[in-house]
Amino acid sequence: MNKLKLGLLAACMGLATTASAQFVNASSDATTPQRSNSNFDIKAVKTSGWNRIYFSYNPSNLKRDAGDYDVSKKYQGFTVGWLNGFSLTKKVPLYMEAGVGIQYRGYKDSDSDYDYESTYKESLMSLNIPVNVLYRFNIVDDFSISPYFGLDFRLNLLGKGKYEKEYDAYSDSEDWSLFDEDKMGKDGVYKRFQAGWHIGVGFGYRALHFGVDYGTDFNEIRKDSHFGTTSVTLGVNF
């Protein structure tokens, strides 16, 4: 995961350097399309906006500092959502994106013996509001690269924990809300509101979008616990 974050950061820093040179050239002569000295063939500035519907695969790691050692839980998840992109300036392709999505995370842990089996599950459904700032490099008419940095605002709507056990012919199950302090305890209860950051890069080919990013939360989802999330996104612009 650290290699992924370093790789994304290095890529975005490199692209941002080229973006700065483009911005200076465009400011001096906004009427003339500029070309970068890099290997990219940057085409004329395009400042039209877009709408996007997208699906993201979101593997997450909930890391908890448990005193003398760290404990982590791996969640699987996905997001279905919508984004609107709009231009911040007519001189350079600098944009902002904002939208909304429904995000699901799930966790499962099982233990078994020759005559005993137990399963613990968690599920979390959230309303996620991303806000991104991006610079779009129009490499050719049909293909673009867009490094971006953004914030996430997340409202955790539903959270459920469930424990199931089977022993010989006997079975039992119990479920509860992750937001129930009486059940989860003061240190284990989940919080309703989250905010965080992410950094990534998107690739556009005609109406298709592919992106990858990584981010973490600013505040805790529960005591001493933060989500770190990777997102791999496919979308369609219209």
Tab-separated table of C-alpha atoms in Angstrom:
chain	number	residue	atom	x	y	z
A	1	MET	CA	0.000	0.000	0.000
A	2	ASN	CA	2.879	2.392	0.785
A	3	LYS	CA	4.328	1.712	-2.678
A	4	LEU	CA	0.955	2.553	-4.241
A	5	LYS	CA	0.722	5.855	-2.360
A	6	LEU	CA	4.310	6.804	-3.257
A	7	GLY	CA	3.722	5.896	-6.894
A	8	LEU	CA	0.567	7.972	-7.164
A	9	LEU	CA	2.200	10.900	-5.393
A	10	ALA	CA	5.262	10.791	-7.673
A	11	ALA	CA	3.099	10.610	-10.792
A	12	CYS	CA	0.947	13.521	-9.703
A	13	MET	CA	3.974	15.632	-8.757
A	14	GLY	CA	5.505	15.025	-12.158
A	15	LEU	CA	2.318	15.901	-13.987
A	16	ALA	CA	1.783	18.930	-11.762
A	17	THR	CA	5.214	20.278	-12.775
A	18	THR	CA	4.191	20.102	-16.427
A	19	ALA	CA	0.854	21.701	-15.518
A	20	SER	CA	2.639	24.671	-13.931
A	21	ALA	CA	4.622	25.277	-17.120
A	22	GLN	CA	1.418	25.103	-19.143
A	23	PHE	CA	-0.290	27.591	-16.852
A	24	VAL	CA	2.516	30.143	-17.254
A	25	ASN	CA	2.542	29.797	-21.038
A	26	ALA	CA	-1.252	30.008	-21.272
A	27	SER	CA	-1.345	33.141	-19.125
A	28	SER	CA	1.131	34.938	-21.398
A	29	ASP	CA	-0.740	34.065	-24.596
A	30	ALA	CA	-4.188	32.615	-23.968
A	31	THR	CA	-5.162	32.662	-27.655
A	32	THR	CA	-2.384	30.326	-28.843
A	33	PRO	CA	-2.492	26.580	-28.084
A	34	GLN	CA	0.645	25.613	-26.145
A	35	ARG	CA	2.797	22.510	-26.349
A	36	SER	CA	4.756	20.987	-23.504
A	37	ASN	CA	8.478	20.193	-23.698
A	38	SER	CA	7.715	16.783	-22.181
A	39	ASN	CA	6.963	13.626	-24.147
A	40	PHE	CA	3.245	14.470	-24.036
A	41	ASP	CA	1.747	16.227	-27.031
A	42	ILE	CA	-0.602	18.609	-25.236
A	43	LYS	CA	-3.396	19.760	-27.510
A	44	ALA	CA	-5.358	22.991	-27.442
A	45	VAL	CA	-7.083	23.838	-24.185
A	46	LYS	CA	-10.519	22.234	-23.770
A	47	THR	CA	-12.667	23.609	-20.982
A	48	SER	CA	-16.030	21.894	-21.493
A	49	GLY	CA	-17.504	20.190	-18.433
A	50	TRP	CA	-19.108	16.759	-18.012
A	51	ASN	CA	-21.404	14.542	-16.013
A	52	ARG	CA	-20.267	11.033	-15.056
A	53	ILE	CA	-21.912	7.938	-13.687
A	54	TYR	CA	-19.385	5.548	-12.164
A	55	PHE	CA	-18.740	2.311	-10.286
A	56	SER	CA	-15.774	1.936	-7.910
A	57	TYR	CA	-14.229	-1.104	-6.267
A	58	ASN	CA	-13.089	-0.006	-2.788
A	59	PRO	CA	-10.928	-2.396	-0.746
A	60	SER	CA	-10.349	-0.781	2.658
A	61	ASN	CA	-8.138	-1.337	5.647
A	62	LEU	CA	-9.438	-0.365	9.099
A	63	LYS	CA	-6.339	0.173	11.188
A	64	ARG	CA	-6.625	0.377	14.962
A	65	ASP	CA	-3.853	1.364	17.340
A	66	ALA	CA	-4.400	-1.096	20.186
A	67	GLY	CA	-1.767	0.129	22.597
A	68	ASP	CA	1.451	-1.836	22.143
A	69	TYR	CA	0.475	-3.263	18.741
A	70	ASP	CA	-1.641	-2.426	15.698
A	71	VAL	CA	-4.731	-4.346	14.657
A	72	SER	CA	-6.166	-4.089	11.151
A	73	LYS	CA	-9.315	-5.422	9.501
A	74	LYS	CA	-9.688	-5.726	5.730
A	75	TYR	CA	-13.027	-4.697	4.222
A	76	GLN	CA	-14.333	-5.161	0.705
A	77	GLY	CA	-16.560	-2.489	-0.772
A	78	PHE	CA	-17.957	-0.655	-3.767
A	79	THR	CA	-19.466	2.718	-4.657
A	80	VAL	CA	-22.072	3.668	-7.259
A	81	GLY	CA	-22.346	7.377	-7.916
A	82	TRP	CA	-22.538	10.502	-10.057
A	83	LEU	CA	-20.074	13.382	-10.578
A	84	ASN	CA	-20.297	16.757	-12.290
A	85	GLY	CA	-17.097	18.348	-13.620
A	86	PHE	CA	-16.876	22.039	-14.428
A	87	SER	CA	-14.123	24.410	-15.524
A	88	LEU	CA	-12.459	26.778	-13.047
A	89	THR	CA	-10.777	28.886	-15.746
A	90	LYS	CA	-11.004	29.349	-19.513
A	91	LYS	CA	-7.241	29.695	-19.925
A	92	VAL	CA	-6.117	26.277	-18.697
A	93	PRO	CA	-7.935	22.929	-18.250
A	94	LEU	CA	-8.270	23.173	-14.472
A	95	TYR	CA	-11.482	21.637	-13.159
A	96	MET	CA	-13.480	20.858	-10.070
A	97	GLU	CA	-15.621	17.737	-9.657
A	98	ALA	CA	-18.387	17.242	-7.097
A	99	GLY	CA	-21.046	14.604	-6.739
A	100	VAL	CA	-22.624	11.951	-4.576
A	101	GLY	CA	-22.427	8.175	-4.247
A	102	ILE	CA	-23.754	5.249	-2.232
A	103	GLN	CA	-20.862	3.325	-0.668
A	104	TYR	CA	-20.886	-0.170	0.863
A	105	ARG	CA	-18.205	-1.842	2.995
A	106	GLY	CA	-18.269	-5.393	4.315
A	107	TYR	CA	-16.075	-7.449	6.642
A	108	LYS	CA	-16.170	-11.169	7.452
A	109	ASP	CA	-14.153	-13.340	9.838
A	110	SER	CA	-14.705	-17.056	10.408
A	111	ASP	CA	-13.421	-19.634	12.865
A	112	SER	CA	-14.084	-23.360	12.768
A	113	ASP	CA	-13.205	-26.678	14.379
A	114	TYR	CA	-14.278	-30.217	13.582
A	115	ASP	CA	-17.738	-29.721	15.186
A	116	TYR	CA	-17.876	-25.939	15.648
A	117	GLU	CA	-18.068	-22.941	13.329
A	118	SER	CA	-18.527	-19.233	14.045
A	119	THR	CA	-18.769	-16.224	11.727
A	120	TYR	CA	-18.596	-12.526	12.503
A	121	LYS	CA	-19.752	-9.982	9.895
A	122	GLU	CA	-19.929	-6.214	9.617
A	123	SER	CA	-21.643	-4.142	6.931
A	124	LEU	CA	-21.654	-0.369	6.525
A	125	MET	CA	-23.716	1.705	4.071
A	126	SER	CA	-22.747	5.357	3.584
A	127	LEU	CA	-23.573	8.453	1.569
A	128	ASN	CA	-20.259	9.685	0.128
A	129	ILE	CA	-19.728	13.223	-1.232
A	130	PRO	CA	-16.402	13.655	-3.108
A	131	VAL	CA	-14.991	17.047	-4.138
A	132	ASN	CA	-11.958	16.968	-6.479
A	133	VAL	CA	-9.642	19.473	-8.139
A	134	LEU	CA	-7.955	18.165	-11.294
A	135	TYR	CA	-5.795	19.248	-14.207
A	136	ARG	CA	-6.650	17.604	-17.536
A	137	PHE	CA	-3.927	16.925	-20.089
A	138	ASN	CA	-5.556	16.455	-23.516
A	139	ILE	CA	-2.925	14.176	-25.051
A	140	VAL	CA	-4.882	13.694	-28.277
A	141	ASP	CA	-8.479	14.499	-29.192
A	142	ASP	CA	-9.813	11.213	-27.745
A	143	PHE	CA	-7.454	10.646	-24.796
A	144	SER	CA	-6.659	12.618	-21.639
A	145	ILE	CA	-4.810	12.185	-18.326
A	146	SER	CA	-6.037	13.971	-15.180
A	147	PRO	CA	-4.128	13.965	-11.875
A	148	TYR	CA	-6.383	15.036	-9.022
A	149	PHE	CA	-6.607	15.689	-5.302
A	150	GLY	CA	-9.846	15.685	-3.359
A	151	LEU	CA	-11.829	15.520	-0.150
A	152	ASP	CA	-14.512	13.066	0.941
A	153	PHE	CA	-17.468	13.855	3.184
A	154	ARG	CA	-19.259	10.703	4.291
A	155	LEU	CA	-22.458	10.155	6.240
A	156	ASN	CA	-22.695	6.604	7.608
A	157	LEU	CA	-26.366	5.717	7.240
A	158	LEU	CA	-26.569	2.030	8.175
A	159	GLY	CA	-24.183	-0.176	10.125
A	160	LYS	CA	-24.796	-3.761	11.199
A	161	GLY	CA	-22.808	-6.390	13.066
A	162	LYS	CA	-23.807	-10.062	13.047
A	163	TYR	CA	-22.498	-13.125	14.856
A	164	GLU	CA	-23.432	-16.662	13.825
A	165	LYS	CA	-22.393	-19.959	15.420
A	166	GLU	CA	-23.042	-23.629	14.818
A	167	TYR	CA	-22.187	-26.437	17.217
A	168	ASP	CA	-23.201	-29.985	16.297
A	169	ALA	CA	-26.927	-29.681	15.538
A	170	TYR	CA	-27.262	-26.370	17.386
A	171	SER	CA	-27.147	-22.983	15.652
A	172	ASP	CA	-27.673	-19.418	16.835
A	173	SER	CA	-27.244	-15.872	15.513
A	174	GLU	CA	-27.358	-12.312	16.801
A	175	ASP	CA	-27.227	-8.943	15.057
A	176	TRP	CA	-26.980	-5.340	16.238
A	177	SER	CA	-26.320	-1.765	15.125
A	178	LEU	CA	-22.713	-0.591	14.920
A	179	PHE	CA	-23.955	2.776	16.194
A	180	ASP	CA	-25.441	1.280	19.391
A	181	GLU	CA	-23.159	2.358	22.231
A	182	ASP	CA	-24.828	-0.063	24.669
A	183	LYS	CA	-23.906	-2.989	22.418
A	184	MET	CA	-20.588	-1.793	20.957
A	185	GLY	CA	-19.262	-0.028	24.057
A	186	LYS	CA	-17.985	3.518	24.335
A	187	ASP	CA	-14.699	2.714	22.569
A	188	GLY	CA	-16.194	0.476	19.868
A	189	VAL	CA	-19.234	2.411	18.710
A	190	TYR	CA	-19.059	3.675	15.115
A	191	LYS	CA	-19.455	7.363	14.238
A	192	ARG	CA	-21.975	8.773	11.818
A	193	PHE	CA	-19.821	11.401	10.048
A	194	GLN	CA	-16.442	10.996	8.343
A	195	ALA	CA	-14.187	13.350	6.393
A	196	GLY	CA	-10.997	12.454	4.547
A	197	TRP	CA	-8.690	13.075	1.591
A	198	HIS	CA	-7.582	11.174	-1.507
A	199	ILE	CA	-5.074	11.569	-4.344
A	200	GLY	CA	-5.110	9.825	-7.711
A	201	VAL	CA	-5.083	9.962	-11.474
A	202	GLY	CA	-7.810	9.486	-14.083
A	203	PHE	CA	-7.626	8.433	-17.729
A	204	GLY	CA	-10.256	9.389	-20.278
A	205	TYR	CA	-10.855	7.786	-23.674
A	206	ARG	CA	-13.781	9.383	-25.491
A	207	ALA	CA	-16.735	8.925	-23.101
A	208	LEU	CA	-14.994	6.286	-20.959
A	209	HIS	CA	-13.211	7.024	-17.681
A	210	PHE	CA	-10.785	4.913	-15.650
A	211	GLY	CA	-9.235	6.112	-12.389
A	212	VAL	CA	-7.294	4.927	-9.361
A	213	ASP	CA	-6.730	6.721	-6.067
A	214	TYR	CA	-5.863	6.189	-2.404
A	215	GLY	CA	-6.957	8.128	0.658
A	216	THR	CA	-7.525	8.070	4.401
A	217	ASP	CA	-9.942	9.641	6.877
A	218	PHE	CA	-9.150	12.708	8.954
A	219	ASN	CA	-11.309	11.648	11.893
A	220	GLU	CA	-11.829	8.270	13.533
A	221	ILE	CA	-14.630	5.908	12.541
A	222	ARG	CA	-14.335	4.483	16.061
A	223	LYS	CA	-11.828	5.086	18.840
A	224	ASP	CA	-8.204	4.888	17.570
A	225	SER	CA	-9.405	3.556	14.179
A	226	HIS	CA	-9.128	5.035	10.670
A	227	PHE	CA	-10.063	3.733	7.227
A	228	GLY	CA	-7.473	3.693	4.434
A	229	THR	CA	-9.197	3.114	1.086
A	230	THR	CA	-8.042	2.294	-2.448
A	231	SER	CA	-10.510	3.064	-5.238
A	232	VAL	CA	-10.478	1.647	-8.770
A	233	THR	CA	-13.133	3.399	-10.834
A	234	LEU	CA	-14.869	2.863	-14.170
A	235	GLY	CA	-17.259	5.497	-15.464
A	236	VAL	CA	-19.057	6.961	-18.461
A	237	ASN	CA	-19.127	10.706	-19.218
A	238	PHE	CA	-22.056	12.404	-20.883
